[in-house]
Every structure is written in C-alpha cells, then in structure tokens.
Coordinates of C-alpha atoms in Angstrom, one line a residue:
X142 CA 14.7 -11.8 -59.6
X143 CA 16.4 -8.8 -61.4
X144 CA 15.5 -7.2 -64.0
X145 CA 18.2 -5.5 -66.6
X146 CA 15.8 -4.0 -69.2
X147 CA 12.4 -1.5 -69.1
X148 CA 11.7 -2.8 -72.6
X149 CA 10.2 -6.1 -73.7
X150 CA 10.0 -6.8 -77.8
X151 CA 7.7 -9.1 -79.4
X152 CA 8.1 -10.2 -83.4
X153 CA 6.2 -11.6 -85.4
X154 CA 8.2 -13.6 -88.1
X155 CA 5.8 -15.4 -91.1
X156 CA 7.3 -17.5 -92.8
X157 CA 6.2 -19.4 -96.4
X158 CA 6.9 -22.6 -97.4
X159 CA 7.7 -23.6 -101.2
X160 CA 7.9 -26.9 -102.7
X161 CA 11.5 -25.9 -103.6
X162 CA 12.1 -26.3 -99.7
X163 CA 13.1 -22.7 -100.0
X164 CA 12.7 -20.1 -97.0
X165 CA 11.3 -16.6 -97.6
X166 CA 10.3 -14.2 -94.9
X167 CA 7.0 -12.1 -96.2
X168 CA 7.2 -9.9 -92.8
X169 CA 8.7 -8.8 -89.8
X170 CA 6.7 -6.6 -87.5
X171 CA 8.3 -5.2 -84.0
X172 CA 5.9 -3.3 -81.3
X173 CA 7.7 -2.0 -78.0
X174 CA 5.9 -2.3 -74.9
X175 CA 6.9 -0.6 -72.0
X176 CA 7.0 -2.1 -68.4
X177 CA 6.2 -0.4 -65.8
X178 CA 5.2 -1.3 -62.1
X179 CA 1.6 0.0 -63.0
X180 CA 1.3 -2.6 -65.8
X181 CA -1.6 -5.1 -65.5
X182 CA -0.6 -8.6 -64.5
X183 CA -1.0 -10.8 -67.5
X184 CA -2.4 -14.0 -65.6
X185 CA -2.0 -16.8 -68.7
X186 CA 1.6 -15.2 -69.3
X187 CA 2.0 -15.9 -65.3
X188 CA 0.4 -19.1 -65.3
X189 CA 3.2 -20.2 -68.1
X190 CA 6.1 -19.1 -66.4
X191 CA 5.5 -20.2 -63.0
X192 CA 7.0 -23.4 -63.5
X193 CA 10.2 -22.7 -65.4
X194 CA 10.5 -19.8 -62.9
X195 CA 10.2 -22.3 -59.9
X196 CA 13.0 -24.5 -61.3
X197 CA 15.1 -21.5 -62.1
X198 CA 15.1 -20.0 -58.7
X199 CA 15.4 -23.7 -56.9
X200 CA 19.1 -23.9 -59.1
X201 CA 20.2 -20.2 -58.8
X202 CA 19.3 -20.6 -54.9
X203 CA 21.2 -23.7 -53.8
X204 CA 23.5 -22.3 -51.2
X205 CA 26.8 -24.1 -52.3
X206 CA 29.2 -22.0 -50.0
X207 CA 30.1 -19.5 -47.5
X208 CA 32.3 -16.2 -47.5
X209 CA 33.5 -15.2 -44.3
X210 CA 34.2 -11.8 -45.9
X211 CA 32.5 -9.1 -48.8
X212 CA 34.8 -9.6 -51.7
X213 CA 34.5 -6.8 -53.9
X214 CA 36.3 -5.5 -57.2
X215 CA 39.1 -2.9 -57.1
X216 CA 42.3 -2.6 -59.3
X217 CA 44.8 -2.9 -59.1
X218 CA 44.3 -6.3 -56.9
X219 CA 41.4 -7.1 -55.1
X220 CA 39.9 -10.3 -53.0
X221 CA 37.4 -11.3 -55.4
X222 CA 40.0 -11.2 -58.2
X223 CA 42.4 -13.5 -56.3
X224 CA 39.2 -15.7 -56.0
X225 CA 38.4 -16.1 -59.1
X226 CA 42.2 -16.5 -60.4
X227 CA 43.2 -18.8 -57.7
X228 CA 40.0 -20.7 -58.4
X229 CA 40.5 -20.9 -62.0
X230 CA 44.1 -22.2 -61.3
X231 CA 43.1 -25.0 -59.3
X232 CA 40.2 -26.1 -61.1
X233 CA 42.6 -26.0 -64.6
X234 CA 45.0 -28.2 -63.0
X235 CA 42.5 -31.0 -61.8
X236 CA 40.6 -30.5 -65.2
X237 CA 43.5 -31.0 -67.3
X238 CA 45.9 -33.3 -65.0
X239 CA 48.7 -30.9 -65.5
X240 CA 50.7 -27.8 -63.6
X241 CA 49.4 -25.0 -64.4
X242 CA 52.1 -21.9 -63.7
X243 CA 49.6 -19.0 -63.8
X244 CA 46.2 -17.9 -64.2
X245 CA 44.5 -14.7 -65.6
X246 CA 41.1 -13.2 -65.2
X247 CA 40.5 -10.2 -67.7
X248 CA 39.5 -6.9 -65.3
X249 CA 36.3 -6.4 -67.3
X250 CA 35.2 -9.8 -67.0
X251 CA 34.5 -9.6 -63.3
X252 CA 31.1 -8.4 -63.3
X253 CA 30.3 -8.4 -59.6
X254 CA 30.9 -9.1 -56.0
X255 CA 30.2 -11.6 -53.6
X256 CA 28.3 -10.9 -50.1
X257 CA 29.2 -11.9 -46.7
X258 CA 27.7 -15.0 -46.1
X259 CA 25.4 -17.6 -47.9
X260 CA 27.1 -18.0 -51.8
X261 CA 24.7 -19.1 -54.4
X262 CA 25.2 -20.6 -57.6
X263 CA 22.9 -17.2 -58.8
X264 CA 25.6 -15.2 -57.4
X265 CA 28.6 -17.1 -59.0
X266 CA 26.1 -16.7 -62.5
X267 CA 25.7 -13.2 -61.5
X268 CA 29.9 -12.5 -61.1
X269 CA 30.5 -14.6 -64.0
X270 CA 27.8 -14.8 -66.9
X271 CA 29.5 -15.2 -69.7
X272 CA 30.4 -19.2 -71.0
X273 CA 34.0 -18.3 -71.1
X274 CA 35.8 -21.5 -71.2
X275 CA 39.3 -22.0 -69.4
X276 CA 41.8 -22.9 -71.6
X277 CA 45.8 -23.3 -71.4
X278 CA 48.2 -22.2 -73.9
X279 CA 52.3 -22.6 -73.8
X280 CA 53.2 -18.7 -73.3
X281 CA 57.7 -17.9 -73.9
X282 CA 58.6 -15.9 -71.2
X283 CA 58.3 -13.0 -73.6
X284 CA 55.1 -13.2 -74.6
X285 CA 54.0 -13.7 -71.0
X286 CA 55.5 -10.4 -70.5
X287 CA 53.9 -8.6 -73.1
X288 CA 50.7 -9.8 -71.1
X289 CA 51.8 -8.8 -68.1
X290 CA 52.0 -5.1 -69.6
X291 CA 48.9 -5.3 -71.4
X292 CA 47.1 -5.8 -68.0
X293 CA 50.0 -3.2 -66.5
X294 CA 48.2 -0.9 -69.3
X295 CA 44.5 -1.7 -67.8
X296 CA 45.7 -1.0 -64.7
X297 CA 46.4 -4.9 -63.2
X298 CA 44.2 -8.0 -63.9
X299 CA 43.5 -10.6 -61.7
X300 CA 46.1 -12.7 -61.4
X301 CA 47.0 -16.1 -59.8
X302 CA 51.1 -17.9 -59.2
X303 CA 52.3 -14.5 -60.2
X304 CA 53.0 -11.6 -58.6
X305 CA 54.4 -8.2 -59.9
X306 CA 55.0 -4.3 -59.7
X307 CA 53.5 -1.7 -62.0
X308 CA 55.5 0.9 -63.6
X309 CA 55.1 3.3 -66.2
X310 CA 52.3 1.1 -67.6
X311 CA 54.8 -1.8 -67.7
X312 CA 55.1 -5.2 -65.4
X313 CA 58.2 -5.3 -63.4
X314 CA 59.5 -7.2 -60.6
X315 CA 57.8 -10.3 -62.4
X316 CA 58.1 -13.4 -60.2
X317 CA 56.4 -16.5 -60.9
X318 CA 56.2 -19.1 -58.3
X319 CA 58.7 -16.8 -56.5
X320 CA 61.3 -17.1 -59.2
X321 CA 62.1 -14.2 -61.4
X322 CA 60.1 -14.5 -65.3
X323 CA 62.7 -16.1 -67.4
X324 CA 61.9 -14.8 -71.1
X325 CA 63.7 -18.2 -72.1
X326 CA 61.2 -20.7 -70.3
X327 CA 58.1 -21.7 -71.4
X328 CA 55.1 -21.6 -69.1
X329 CA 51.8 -23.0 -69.2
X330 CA 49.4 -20.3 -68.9
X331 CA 45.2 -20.7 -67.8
X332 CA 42.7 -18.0 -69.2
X333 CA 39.6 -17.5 -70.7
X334 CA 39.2 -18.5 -74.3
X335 CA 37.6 -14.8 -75.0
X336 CA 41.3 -13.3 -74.3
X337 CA 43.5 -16.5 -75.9
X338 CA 41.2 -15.5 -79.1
X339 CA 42.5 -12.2 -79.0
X340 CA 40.1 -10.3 -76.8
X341 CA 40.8 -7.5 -74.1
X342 CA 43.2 -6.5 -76.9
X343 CA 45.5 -9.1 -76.9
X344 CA 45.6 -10.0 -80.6
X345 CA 49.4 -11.6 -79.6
X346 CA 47.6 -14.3 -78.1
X347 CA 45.2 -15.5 -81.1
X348 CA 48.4 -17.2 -82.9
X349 CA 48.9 -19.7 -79.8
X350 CA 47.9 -23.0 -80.1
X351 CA 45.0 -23.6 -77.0
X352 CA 44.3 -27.0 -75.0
X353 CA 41.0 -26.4 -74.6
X354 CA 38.5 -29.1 -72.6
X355 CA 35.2 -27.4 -72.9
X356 CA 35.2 -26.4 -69.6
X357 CA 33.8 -22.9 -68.1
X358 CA 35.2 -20.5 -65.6
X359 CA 32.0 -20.4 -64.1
X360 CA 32.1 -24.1 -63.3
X361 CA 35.7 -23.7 -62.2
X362 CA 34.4 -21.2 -59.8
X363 CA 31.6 -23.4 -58.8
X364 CA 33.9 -26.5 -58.2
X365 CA 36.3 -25.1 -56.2
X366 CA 33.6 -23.5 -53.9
X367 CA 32.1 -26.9 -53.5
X368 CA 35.5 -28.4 -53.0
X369 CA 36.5 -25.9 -50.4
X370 CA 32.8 -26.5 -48.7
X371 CA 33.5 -30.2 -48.9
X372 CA 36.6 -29.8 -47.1
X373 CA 35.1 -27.2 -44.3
X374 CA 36.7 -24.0 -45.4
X375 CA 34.8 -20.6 -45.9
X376 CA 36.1 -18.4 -49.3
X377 CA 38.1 -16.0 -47.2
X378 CA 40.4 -14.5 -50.4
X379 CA 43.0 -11.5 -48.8
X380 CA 44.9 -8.9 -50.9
X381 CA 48.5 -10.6 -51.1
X382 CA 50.4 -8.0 -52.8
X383 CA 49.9 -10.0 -56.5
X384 CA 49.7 -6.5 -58.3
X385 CA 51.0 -3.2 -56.7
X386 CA 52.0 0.1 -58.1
X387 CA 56.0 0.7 -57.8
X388 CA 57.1 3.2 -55.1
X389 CA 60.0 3.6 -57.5

C-alpha cells in the first residue's frame, strides 16, 4: 500500500430534520490527527477494513502483463509516453469503429512509470488515476497545428500517428501518417476529455464538438495490455523520433 498523506480528518456533520423536509446543518466540528509509525493500532478500525482491503489488493494485483523494459517519463518523447498514446490510439479505434489519425496524451497527465517486469492493474491505476475519458473530435489542419505548438510550448506531449520537430516553441516538420499536415484536411483526433474541455490551456479546443463513448484512458491502457498479452507480446515501447528538438 502507499500512503500520500500524514494527516487523516474526521467530521462530524449533525444534521436536523424539519417537517418542511428542509436541511439545516447545526455543526461542523474538524479534529486533525496525526499519523505516525508510533501510533497505536486501532484493532476494530483494522478489523473493518480488512476485508475491503483484501478485495482491493486481489484487483490492483492481478498481473495482466509484462514489460520487457523500465518505461519511464522524459520530454520531449519518452517510451512510456509512446505507450500510452499508441495505446490510447488503438483502443479509440476498436472503441469507436473508426480511424483514428492521431492521439495525444497531456505531459502532466502521465503520473508515473512502469517497472521491468510483472505490470499490474495497480500500476496502470498508479500511471493513470484520473477518469479521463477518451474522446475524438474533427480537428482542421489548423487547429491541429495550434495543438501541436501548444505541446511545442510544454516542451512535447506524448504523441501517437504523428511525428514532428520543435522549434522556437513551435511544431514543424509536421507529418501525419508520413504525410505532411495539410491545414485544409480534416482529421480525427483521440485525447482526453480534460484537454478537449479546454484544459492544459487549450481553451481552442472547448468549441469542438466531441464523440465521446464513456470510455477511460485507463481502460484503454488496460485493454490493450491485455490484448497485447493475449496475443504473446511483452510492452516493449522504443523512442521513435515522434518529438525531437530541431538541429536547425
């Protein structure tokens, strides 16, 4: 288990109920108690989590996958990025029965790595813990390069059926299934729901219309490791030159 916070709050919320079915809160009181290694064990608070704590570490440890490789996070490409892109690619096109040109993963929204060796559905929980949903949105080619510079701005995002040069904060060399971006065509973009509502400063985006399937990028990345186990393969991402700096 890990633990992210020293501090545990309790409340106590009362609340009274009138004949008028109306709510009223009389009081809140908060007490902070600190947690320390030297804490007594509370045995009935023990005794009440054991089970759900059971179940919890029976789902987050199901091995569902191999890396043959450490896959870490780096800018302005990296192997885990290309994972989680390429994933979110393939799992958009199966979910939605379409072709999906290109996928995005915002930078900040990789949250960790993934180990050499046994990959559990904790880890994929622990790199992804948000419920970001995958969604796709028609993108002109201009708009897809104002994207492009926005993640030229942060430095390069994970990317997936694109590849590119940065220079001068801007995306250049653009090339999309190894054709040159065409601001006149119309491509159909995958990324998280959080950046097609404007987040990661991409307010451009909000105005788009999104196809959206209720379906998460952590379940994209869980599917295609179980696909790619299915099949016999190991997750073996490589950097592929998506996103370099210009030597220009």
């Amino acid at each position: 288990m890990r633990f992210y916070s020293k501090l545990v709050y309790f409340g106590t919320l009362v609340l009274f109920f009138g004949c008028s079915h109306k709510l009223q809160t009389n009081s809140v009181d908060f007490v902070d108690y600190q947690i320390s290694k030297s804490a007594p064990v509370d045995s009935t608070m023990v005794r009440f989590l054991n089970p759900y704590g059971s179940k919890m570490q029976a789902t987050m440890g199901k091995v569902i996958g191999i890396s043959k490789q450490g896959l870490s996070k780096k800018q302005p490409e990296s192997a885990i990025g290309n994972f989680m892109s390429d994933a979110m690619k393939a799992s958009a096109e199966k979910v939605f029965n379409k072709q999906v040109d290109a996928a995005f993963v915002n930078y900040g929204g990789v949250r960790s790595y993934f180990p050499k060796g046994d990959i559990t559905i904790g880890l994929v929980y622990e790199l992804m813990p948000f419920d970001n949903l995958v969604v796709l949105q028609q993108l002109s080619g201009t708009l897809l390069q104002q994207l492009l510079d926005k993640t030229a701005v942060d430095g390069g995002w994970p990317v997936s059926g694109i590849s590119m040069e940065i220079k001068d904060k801007k995306a250049v060399k653009v090339m999309i299934a190894g054709k040159p971006l065409d601001p006149l065509t119309t491509y159909t973009i995958a990324n998280s729901d959080y950046v097609a509502n404007g987040g990661s400063d991409c307010p451009f985006l909000k105005p788009i219309p999104q196809e959206n399937k209720g379906y998460t990028l952590r379940d994209a990345l869980i599917d295609q490791i179980q696909r790619m186990t299915a099949a016999g393969k190991t997750i073996d991402a490589e950097l592929e030159n998506r996103v370099t700096l210009s030597k220009d």
